[in-house]
Amino acid sequence: MTNQYKRILLKVSGEALAGEKGAGFDEAAMRAICEGIREAHALGTQIGVVVGGGNFWRGRSSGEMERTCADKIGMLATIMNALAVADQLEQLGVPTQVQTSLVMPQVAPVFTRNDAVRAMEEGKVVLFGGGTGCPFFSTDTASALRAIETGCDIMFKATMVDGVYDKDPKKHPDAVRYEKLTFSEVLEKKLAVMDGTAATLCRDNKLPILVFDLAQPRNIACAARGEAVGTLVYEES
């Protein structure tokens, strides 16, 4: 079975890289995720990746620190994660390119749409670090922005649950999982898919999102093949 999508943007939480350690890098967890990316890449899928920074820093937990300062630290955390994931992918034989939203030439080239698209067309997995480069925007919003800028067919949001529920399944055993949702429903019902800015950006640009469980890294390739995993969020035409 071949891939259904030519180009995807994969959003991975920073916490996923921490695995059972809860912070920093868990080598086994990171390798499993990268093997999932490699499997999807082997299908011929062009892949961009945004990794959150929560395994190192969460701005909302920064106490009385000034918000823009806290967000800048978070941006740096995402760059560290992008470099680490790129290294692991390279060890698995997958060519990569890291691009950042911040100008730091000794670390990685700055993001440009043309360079990112060219790298993906060359078969490289492109890792976007630094979020949007601006405070007050989440890595969900950065993922949506990069997906739209680079012409991705869909955004994969790999989480620690197997889709979108009507309420928190960890707290409510009777929670119901959706197979499909519209962005309007997500916004109206205030469902925990992503922040409102990211959801609105996807809705307005008709970028579908597939939310699925990263505890099974093979879901990345399954999703790329168009198999039924997780919850599809889309905008009605």
Coordinates of C-alpha atoms in Angstrom, one line a residue:
M1 CA 0.0 0.0 0.0
T2 CA 1.5 3.4 -1.0
N3 CA 1.3 6.7 0.8
Q4 CA -1.9 8.7 0.5
Y5 CA -0.2 12.1 1.2
K6 CA 2.6 13.6 -0.8
R7 CA 3.7 15.9 2.0
I8 CA 2.9 16.0 5.7
L9 CA 3.8 18.1 8.7
L10 CA 4.3 16.0 11.8
K11 CA 3.9 17.7 15.2
V12 CA 5.4 15.8 18.1
S13 CA 5.3 16.9 21.8
G14 CA 8.5 17.5 23.6
E15 CA 7.2 15.3 26.4
A16 CA 7.1 12.3 24.0
L17 CA 10.9 12.5 23.7
A18 CA 11.2 12.4 27.5
G19 CA 9.5 9.0 27.7
E20 CA 9.4 7.4 31.1
K21 CA 12.1 9.8 32.3
G22 CA 9.6 12.7 32.3
A23 CA 12.2 15.2 31.3
G24 CA 15.1 15.6 28.9
F25 CA 15.7 12.7 26.4
D26 CA 14.7 9.1 26.7
E27 CA 16.9 7.3 24.1
A28 CA 14.5 4.4 23.7
A29 CA 11.5 6.7 23.3
M30 CA 13.2 9.0 20.8
R31 CA 14.5 6.1 18.8
A32 CA 11.0 4.5 18.5
I33 CA 9.6 7.8 17.3
C34 CA 12.3 8.2 14.8
E35 CA 11.9 4.7 13.5
G36 CA 8.2 5.5 13.0
I37 CA 9.3 8.6 11.0
R38 CA 11.7 6.5 9.0
E39 CA 8.9 4.0 8.1
A40 CA 6.8 6.8 6.8
H41 CA 9.7 8.4 4.9
A42 CA 10.4 5.0 3.2
L43 CA 7.0 5.2 1.6
G44 CA 8.1 8.3 -0.3
T45 CA 6.3 10.7 1.9
Q46 CA 7.8 14.2 2.2
I47 CA 8.0 15.1 5.8
G48 CA 8.4 18.2 7.9
V49 CA 8.6 17.9 11.7
V50 CA 7.9 20.4 14.6
V51 CA 8.8 19.2 18.1
G52 CA 7.5 21.0 21.2
G53 CA 9.9 21.9 24.0
G54 CA 8.0 20.6 27.0
N55 CA 10.6 18.1 28.0
F56 CA 12.8 21.0 28.9
W57 CA 10.7 24.0 29.4
R58 CA 7.0 25.0 29.6
G59 CA 6.4 28.8 29.5
R60 CA 3.2 28.5 31.5
S61 CA 5.1 27.0 34.4
S62 CA 7.7 29.8 34.5
G63 CA 6.3 31.5 37.6
E64 CA 6.6 35.3 37.6
M65 CA 9.0 35.4 34.7
E66 CA 8.1 37.9 32.0
R67 CA 6.1 36.1 29.3
T68 CA 8.2 37.1 26.3
C69 CA 11.4 35.9 28.1
A70 CA 9.8 32.6 29.0
D71 CA 8.6 32.1 25.5
K72 CA 12.1 32.7 24.1
I73 CA 13.5 30.0 26.4
G74 CA 10.8 27.7 25.1
M75 CA 11.9 28.5 21.5
L76 CA 15.4 27.5 22.4
A77 CA 14.1 24.2 23.9
T78 CA 12.4 23.3 20.6
I79 CA 15.7 23.9 18.7
M80 CA 17.5 21.6 21.0
N81 CA 14.8 18.9 20.3
A82 CA 15.0 19.5 16.6
L83 CA 18.7 18.9 16.6
A84 CA 18.4 15.8 18.7
V85 CA 15.7 14.2 16.6
A86 CA 17.7 15.1 13.4
D87 CA 20.7 13.3 14.9
Q88 CA 18.7 10.2 15.7
L89 CA 17.2 10.1 12.2
E90 CA 20.6 10.5 10.6
Q91 CA 21.8 7.5 12.7
L92 CA 18.9 5.6 11.2
G93 CA 19.9 6.5 7.7
V94 CA 17.3 9.2 7.1
P95 CA 18.7 12.5 5.6
T96 CA 17.6 15.6 7.5
Q97 CA 17.9 19.4 7.5
V98 CA 17.2 21.5 10.6
Q99 CA 15.9 25.0 10.0
T100 CA 15.2 27.6 12.7
S101 CA 13.0 30.6 13.0
L102 CA 15.7 32.4 14.8
V103 CA 19.0 33.6 13.2
M104 CA 21.7 31.4 14.7
P105 CA 24.0 30.4 11.7
Q106 CA 26.4 28.3 13.9
V107 CA 23.5 26.0 14.8
A108 CA 21.3 25.7 11.7
P109 CA 20.1 27.8 8.7
V110 CA 17.2 30.1 9.1
F111 CA 13.8 28.9 7.7
T112 CA 12.7 29.9 4.3
R113 CA 9.9 28.4 2.4
N114 CA 11.8 27.7 -0.8
D115 CA 14.7 26.0 1.1
A116 CA 12.3 23.9 3.1
V117 CA 10.3 22.7 0.1
R118 CA 13.5 22.0 -1.9
A119 CA 14.9 19.9 1.0
M120 CA 11.7 17.9 1.3
E121 CA 11.6 17.3 -2.5
E122 CA 15.2 16.1 -2.2
G123 CA 14.0 13.5 0.3
K124 CA 15.2 15.1 3.5
V125 CA 13.1 15.3 6.6
V126 CA 13.0 18.9 7.6
L127 CA 12.9 19.8 11.3
F128 CA 11.6 23.3 12.1
G129 CA 12.9 24.6 15.4
G130 CA 12.2 27.8 17.2
G131 CA 8.4 27.9 16.8
T132 CA 7.1 30.9 14.9
G133 CA 10.0 33.0 16.2
C134 CA 7.6 35.2 18.1
P135 CA 6.3 35.0 21.7
F136 CA 2.7 34.2 22.5
F137 CA 2.4 31.6 19.8
S138 CA 2.4 27.8 20.6
T139 CA 4.2 25.1 18.7
D140 CA 0.8 24.0 17.5
T141 CA 0.5 27.3 15.8
A142 CA 4.0 27.0 14.4
S143 CA 3.1 23.6 13.1
A144 CA 0.1 24.9 11.3
L145 CA 2.0 27.8 9.9
R146 CA 4.9 25.7 8.6
A147 CA 2.5 23.2 7.1
I148 CA 0.6 25.9 5.2
E149 CA 3.7 27.7 4.1
T150 CA 5.3 24.5 2.7
G151 CA 2.1 23.2 1.0
C152 CA 1.6 20.2 3.2
D153 CA -1.5 18.0 2.4
I154 CA -2.2 17.4 6.1
M155 CA -0.9 18.0 9.6
F156 CA -0.3 14.9 11.8
K157 CA -0.6 15.7 15.5
A158 CA 0.9 12.8 17.4
T159 CA -0.2 12.9 21.0
M160 CA -0.5 10.6 24.0
V161 CA -4.1 9.7 23.4
D162 CA -5.7 7.9 20.4
G163 CA -7.7 10.8 19.1
V164 CA -10.1 13.6 20.1
Y165 CA -12.6 12.9 22.8
D166 CA -15.7 14.8 24.0
K167 CA -14.0 15.1 27.5
D168 CA -10.8 14.0 29.1
P169 CA -10.6 10.2 28.8
K170 CA -8.2 9.9 31.7
K171 CA -10.7 11.5 34.0
H172 CA -14.0 10.3 32.5
P173 CA -14.3 6.6 31.6
D174 CA -17.4 7.3 29.5
A175 CA -15.6 9.8 27.2
V176 CA -16.5 9.3 23.6
R177 CA -13.8 9.4 20.8
Y178 CA -14.7 11.2 17.6
E179 CA -13.7 9.7 14.2
K180 CA -14.2 13.0 12.4
L181 CA -14.8 16.6 13.4
T182 CA -14.9 20.0 11.7
F183 CA -12.8 22.9 13.0
S184 CA -16.0 24.7 13.7
E185 CA -17.1 22.0 16.1
V186 CA -13.7 22.0 17.7
L187 CA -13.9 25.7 18.3
E188 CA -17.5 25.8 19.4
K189 CA -17.1 22.8 21.8
K190 CA -13.7 24.0 23.0
L191 CA -12.3 20.5 22.5
A192 CA -8.7 19.9 23.5
V193 CA -7.2 19.5 20.1
M194 CA -5.0 22.5 19.9
D195 CA -5.1 26.2 20.8
G196 CA -7.7 28.4 19.1
T197 CA -5.1 30.3 17.1
A198 CA -3.8 27.1 15.5
A199 CA -7.3 25.7 14.9
T200 CA -8.5 28.9 13.3
L201 CA -5.4 29.0 11.0
C202 CA -6.0 25.5 9.9
R203 CA -9.7 26.1 9.3
D204 CA -9.2 29.3 7.3
N205 CA -6.6 27.6 5.1
K206 CA -8.4 24.2 4.8
L207 CA -5.5 22.3 6.3
P208 CA -6.8 19.0 7.8
I209 CA -5.4 17.6 11.0
L210 CA -5.1 13.9 12.0
V211 CA -4.8 13.4 15.7
F212 CA -3.5 10.0 16.8
D213 CA -1.6 8.1 19.5
L214 CA 2.2 8.3 19.3
A215 CA 2.5 5.5 21.9
Q216 CA 2.4 3.3 18.7
P217 CA 5.0 5.1 16.5
R218 CA 4.0 2.9 13.5
N219 CA 0.8 5.0 13.5
I220 CA 2.9 7.6 11.6
A221 CA 3.3 5.3 8.6
C222 CA -0.2 3.9 9.0
A223 CA -1.6 7.5 8.8
A224 CA 0.6 8.3 5.8
R225 CA -0.9 5.3 4.0
G226 CA -4.4 6.6 4.8
E227 CA -5.3 3.9 7.3
A228 CA -8.0 4.7 9.9
V229 CA -6.1 5.9 12.9
G230 CA -7.1 8.6 15.4
T231 CA -9.5 11.5 14.7
L232 CA -9.6 13.6 11.5
V233 CA -10.3 17.3 11.9
Y234 CA -11.2 19.1 8.7
E235 CA -13.1 22.1 7.3
E236 CA -16.2 21.5 5.2
S237 CA -16.0 23.0 1.7

